[in-house]
Amino acid sequence: MRVDRSDIGAVVDAMYACISGPAGPRDWATQREIFHPDSRQARTGLDTAGRPTLIVMGREAYQANVTPFFEANGFFEVEISRRIDVFGNMAHVWSIYEARTAPDDVEPERRGINSIQLCRGPDGLWSILHMIWDNERPGLTVPA
């Protein structure tokens, strides 16, 4: 998929599209197109003892980490709210999402927030440089 990287919203939309779908392969070519080569994706949460956890991955490490899950499970992540702040060549997107195992599931399997930082390159186009996310859990709910 060719992405209009002059539009921050189109980059974020493409990020959701490339990871969403029925069980099976994902669109890793789009991931390579929209994520900066030096980008990092970070999953945070809590371990079984309630201590914060953090897994930081480059593009290839993220793909290797999630491919077994995507091969076995449907995963449809849909953005329900977005705020974009831009200053010069940097942008920050707060993106609230819901994820379902099938698009017609009534209740989401999870909800959370993606914090996405983008940079505008010498070509004038936006790339995702960093993304960190956390899911709702007891004691932590997405703001209304």
PDB file of C-alpha atoms in Angstrom:
ATOM      1  CA  MET A   1       0.000   0.000   0.000  1.00  0.00           C
ATOM      2  CA  ARG A   2       1.366   3.429  -0.878  1.00  0.00           C
ATOM      3  CA  VAL A   3       0.840   5.859   1.984  1.00  0.00           C
ATOM      4  CA  ASP A   4       0.515   9.648   1.674  1.00  0.00           C
ATOM      5  CA  ARG A   5       3.282  10.383   4.159  1.00  0.00           C
ATOM      6  CA  SER A   6       2.724  14.145   3.803  1.00  0.00           C
ATOM      7  CA  ASP A   7      -0.362  13.575   6.011  1.00  0.00           C
ATOM      8  CA  ILE A   8       0.230  12.508   9.634  1.00  0.00           C
ATOM      9  CA  GLY A   9      -3.290  11.089   9.855  1.00  0.00           C
ATOM     10  CA  ALA A  10      -2.695   8.892   6.804  1.00  0.00           C
ATOM     11  CA  VAL A  11       0.489   7.513   8.402  1.00  0.00           C
ATOM     12  CA  VAL A  12      -1.398   6.645  11.611  1.00  0.00           C
ATOM     13  CA  ASP A  13      -4.268   5.103   9.621  1.00  0.00           C
ATOM     14  CA  ALA A  14      -1.749   2.963   7.712  1.00  0.00           C
ATOM     15  CA  MET A  15      -0.151   1.825  10.980  1.00  0.00           C
ATOM     16  CA  TYR A  16      -3.496   0.469  12.187  1.00  0.00           C
ATOM     17  CA  ALA A  17      -4.276  -1.078   8.788  1.00  0.00           C
ATOM     18  CA  CYS A  18      -0.967  -2.942   8.512  1.00  0.00           C
ATOM     19  CA  ILE A  19      -1.402  -4.782  11.839  1.00  0.00           C
ATOM     20  CA  SER A  20      -5.150  -5.450  11.603  1.00  0.00           C
ATOM     21  CA  GLY A  21      -6.762  -8.437   9.927  1.00  0.00           C
ATOM     22  CA  PRO A  22      -7.849 -12.041  10.261  1.00  0.00           C
ATOM     23  CA  ALA A  23      -5.368 -14.675  11.440  1.00  0.00           C
ATOM     24  CA  GLY A  24      -2.501 -14.783   8.967  1.00  0.00           C
ATOM     25  CA  PRO A  25       0.278 -12.601   7.572  1.00  0.00           C
ATOM     26  CA  ARG A  26       0.400  -8.849   7.976  1.00  0.00           C
ATOM     27  CA  ASP A  27       1.433  -6.020   5.634  1.00  0.00           C
ATOM     28  CA  TRP A  28       5.052  -5.651   6.728  1.00  0.00           C
ATOM     29  CA  ALA A  29       5.930  -3.694   3.562  1.00  0.00           C
ATOM     30  CA  THR A  30       3.686  -0.866   4.782  1.00  0.00           C
ATOM     31  CA  GLN A  31       5.295  -1.050   8.212  1.00  0.00           C
ATOM     32  CA  ARG A  32       8.711  -0.541   6.564  1.00  0.00           C
ATOM     33  CA  GLU A  33       7.297   2.374   4.543  1.00  0.00           C
ATOM     34  CA  ILE A  34       5.835   4.317   7.487  1.00  0.00           C
ATOM     35  CA  PHE A  35       8.313   3.524  10.295  1.00  0.00           C
ATOM     36  CA  HIS A  36      11.714   5.237  10.227  1.00  0.00           C
ATOM     37  CA  PRO A  37      14.570   2.712   9.760  1.00  0.00           C
ATOM     38  CA  ASP A  38      15.814   3.538  13.289  1.00  0.00           C
ATOM     39  CA  SER A  39      12.333   3.473  14.842  1.00  0.00           C
ATOM     40  CA  ARG A  40      11.450   1.760  18.095  1.00  0.00           C
ATOM     41  CA  GLN A  41       8.172   0.261  19.259  1.00  0.00           C
ATOM     42  CA  ALA A  42       7.692  -0.279  22.980  1.00  0.00           C
ATOM     43  CA  ARG A  43       5.095  -2.410  24.736  1.00  0.00           C
ATOM     44  CA  THR A  44       4.588  -1.580  28.388  1.00  0.00           C
ATOM     45  CA  GLY A  45       2.417  -3.151  31.039  1.00  0.00           C
ATOM     46  CA  LEU A  46       2.692  -4.992  34.342  1.00  0.00           C
ATOM     47  CA  ASP A  47       4.170  -8.376  35.162  1.00  0.00           C
ATOM     48  CA  THR A  48       2.382 -10.928  37.364  1.00  0.00           C
ATOM     49  CA  ALA A  49       3.796  -9.227  40.474  1.00  0.00           C
ATOM     50  CA  GLY A  50       2.420  -5.843  39.380  1.00  0.00           C
ATOM     51  CA  ARG A  51       5.806  -4.358  38.426  1.00  0.00           C
ATOM     52  CA  PRO A  52       6.137  -2.274  35.246  1.00  0.00           C
ATOM     53  CA  THR A  53       7.438  -4.116  32.180  1.00  0.00           C
ATOM     54  CA  LEU A  54       8.888  -2.749  28.966  1.00  0.00           C
ATOM     55  CA  ILE A  55       9.811  -4.480  25.714  1.00  0.00           C
ATOM     56  CA  VAL A  56      11.533  -2.218  23.158  1.00  0.00           C
ATOM     57  CA  MET A  57      11.788  -3.425  19.561  1.00  0.00           C
ATOM     58  CA  GLY A  58      13.041  -2.202  16.202  1.00  0.00           C
ATOM     59  CA  ARG A  59      10.972  -2.892  13.087  1.00  0.00           C
ATOM     60  CA  GLU A  60      12.264  -6.415  12.485  1.00  0.00           C
ATOM     61  CA  ALA A  61      12.176  -7.366  16.177  1.00  0.00           C
ATOM     62  CA  TYR A  62       8.558  -6.172  16.427  1.00  0.00           C
ATOM     63  CA  GLN A  63       7.611  -8.231  13.383  1.00  0.00           C
ATOM     64  CA  ALA A  64       9.296 -11.332  14.846  1.00  0.00           C
ATOM     65  CA  ASN A  65       7.650 -10.731  18.235  1.00  0.00           C
ATOM     66  CA  VAL A  66       4.065 -10.425  16.977  1.00  0.00           C
ATOM     67  CA  THR A  67       4.012 -12.715  13.914  1.00  0.00           C
ATOM     68  CA  PRO A  68       3.222 -15.910  15.884  1.00  0.00           C
ATOM     69  CA  PHE A  69       0.258 -14.149  17.539  1.00  0.00           C
ATOM     70  CA  PHE A  70      -1.039 -12.710  14.253  1.00  0.00           C
ATOM     71  CA  GLU A  71      -0.626 -16.060  12.458  1.00  0.00           C
ATOM     72  CA  ALA A  72      -2.908 -17.715  15.037  1.00  0.00           C
ATOM     73  CA  ASN A  73      -5.341 -14.909  15.901  1.00  0.00           C
ATOM     74  CA  GLY A  74      -7.542 -12.351  14.272  1.00  0.00           C
ATOM     75  CA  PHE A  75      -6.649  -8.869  15.492  1.00  0.00           C
ATOM     76  CA  PHE A  76      -8.539  -5.740  14.502  1.00  0.00           C
ATOM     77  CA  GLU A  77      -7.269  -2.583  16.177  1.00  0.00           C
ATOM     78  CA  VAL A  78      -9.444   0.471  15.560  1.00  0.00           C
ATOM     79  CA  GLU A  79      -8.678   4.020  16.585  1.00  0.00           C
ATOM     80  CA  ILE A  80     -11.522   5.652  18.517  1.00  0.00           C
ATOM     81  CA  SER A  81      -9.886   9.005  19.316  1.00  0.00           C
ATOM     82  CA  ARG A  82      -6.854  10.964  18.093  1.00  0.00           C
ATOM     83  CA  ARG A  83      -5.015  14.116  19.122  1.00  0.00           C
ATOM     84  CA  ILE A  84      -2.148  15.435  16.999  1.00  0.00           C
ATOM     85  CA  ASP A  85       0.342  18.080  18.157  1.00  0.00           C
ATOM     86  CA  VAL A  86       2.982  19.393  15.731  1.00  0.00           C
ATOM     87  CA  PHE A  87       6.009  21.580  16.372  1.00  0.00           C
ATOM     88  CA  GLY A  88       8.368  22.095  13.444  1.00  0.00           C
ATOM     89  CA  ASN A  89       9.562  18.727  12.170  1.00  0.00           C
ATOM     90  CA  MET A  90       8.197  16.694  15.059  1.00  0.00           C
ATOM     91  CA  ALA A  91       4.704  15.491  15.822  1.00  0.00           C
ATOM     92  CA  HIS A  92       3.071  13.636  18.674  1.00  0.00           C
ATOM     93  CA  VAL A  93      -0.122  11.616  18.332  1.00  0.00           C
ATOM     94  CA  TRP A  94      -2.195  10.378  21.260  1.00  0.00           C
ATOM     95  CA  SER A  95      -4.275   7.584  19.750  1.00  0.00           C
ATOM     96  CA  ILE A  96      -6.900   5.704  21.774  1.00  0.00           C
ATOM     97  CA  TYR A  97      -7.719   2.284  20.362  1.00  0.00           C
ATOM     98  CA  GLU A  98      -9.940  -0.734  20.772  1.00  0.00           C
ATOM     99  CA  ALA A  99      -8.896  -4.191  19.598  1.00  0.00           C
ATOM    100  CA  ARG A 100     -11.165  -7.082  18.705  1.00  0.00           C
ATOM    101  CA  THR A 101     -10.537 -10.625  17.509  1.00  0.00           C
ATOM    102  CA  ALA A 102     -13.196 -10.142  14.802  1.00  0.00           C
ATOM    103  CA  PRO A 103     -14.484  -6.868  13.327  1.00  0.00           C
ATOM    104  CA  ASP A 104     -18.062  -7.613  14.398  1.00  0.00           C
ATOM    105  CA  ASP A 105     -17.264  -8.462  18.045  1.00  0.00           C
ATOM    106  CA  VAL A 106     -19.554  -6.407  20.280  1.00  0.00           C
ATOM    107  CA  GLU A 107     -17.029  -5.890  23.077  1.00  0.00           C
ATOM    108  CA  PRO A 108     -13.367  -5.074  22.499  1.00  0.00           C
ATOM    109  CA  GLU A 109     -10.814  -7.613  23.668  1.00  0.00           C
ATOM    110  CA  ARG A 110      -8.649  -4.711  24.862  1.00  0.00           C
ATOM    111  CA  ARG A 111      -8.417  -0.922  24.833  1.00  0.00           C
ATOM    112  CA  GLY A 112      -5.464   1.334  25.335  1.00  0.00           C
ATOM    113  CA  ILE A 113      -3.425   4.281  24.159  1.00  0.00           C
ATOM    114  CA  ASN A 114      -0.691   4.496  21.536  1.00  0.00           C
ATOM    115  CA  SER A 115       1.746   7.364  22.053  1.00  0.00           C
ATOM    116  CA  ILE A 116       3.268   7.927  18.608  1.00  0.00           C
ATOM    117  CA  GLN A 117       6.133  10.295  17.791  1.00  0.00           C
ATOM    118  CA  LEU A 118       6.809  11.174  14.163  1.00  0.00           C
ATOM    119  CA  CYS A 119       9.562  13.121  12.430  1.00  0.00           C
ATOM    120  CA  ARG A 120       9.479  14.947   9.107  1.00  0.00           C
ATOM    121  CA  GLY A 121      12.473  13.961   7.013  1.00  0.00           C
ATOM    122  CA  PRO A 122      14.497  15.913   4.439  1.00  0.00           C
ATOM    123  CA  ASP A 123      11.962  14.782   1.813  1.00  0.00           C
ATOM    124  CA  GLY A 124       9.197  16.582   3.771  1.00  0.00           C
ATOM    125  CA  LEU A 125       7.448  13.297   4.576  1.00  0.00           C
ATOM    126  CA  TRP A 126       6.456  11.951   7.998  1.00  0.00           C
ATOM    127  CA  SER A 127       7.752   8.701   9.518  1.00  0.00           C
ATOM    128  CA  ILE A 128       6.995   7.074  12.847  1.00  0.00           C
ATOM    129  CA  LEU A 129      10.131   7.324  14.958  1.00  0.00           C
ATOM    130  CA  HIS A 130       8.809   5.926  18.229  1.00  0.00           C
ATOM    131  CA  MET A 131       5.635   4.325  19.486  1.00  0.00           C
ATOM    132  CA  ILE A 132       4.823   3.149  22.999  1.00  0.00           C
ATOM    133  CA  TRP A 133       1.520   1.690  24.137  1.00  0.00           C
ATOM    134  CA  ASP A 134      -0.245   0.424  27.214  1.00  0.00           C
ATOM    135  CA  ASN A 135      -3.547  -1.395  27.601  1.00  0.00           C
ATOM    136  CA  GLU A 136      -6.310  -0.802  30.111  1.00  0.00           C
ATOM    137  CA  ARG A 137      -6.231  -2.985  33.196  1.00  0.00           C
ATOM    138  CA  PRO A 138      -7.724  -2.828  36.693  1.00  0.00           C
ATOM    139  CA  GLY A 139      -6.918   0.606  38.057  1.00  0.00           C
ATOM    140  CA  LEU A 140      -5.995   2.018  34.632  1.00  0.00           C
ATOM    141  CA  THR A 141      -8.740   3.116  32.260  1.00  0.00           C
ATOM    142  CA  VAL A 142      -8.623   5.127  29.074  1.00  0.00           C
ATOM    143  CA  PRO A 143      -9.811   8.697  29.740  1.00  0.00           C
ATOM    144  CA  ALA A 144     -13.287   9.514  28.453  1.00  0.00           C
TER     145      ALA A 144
END
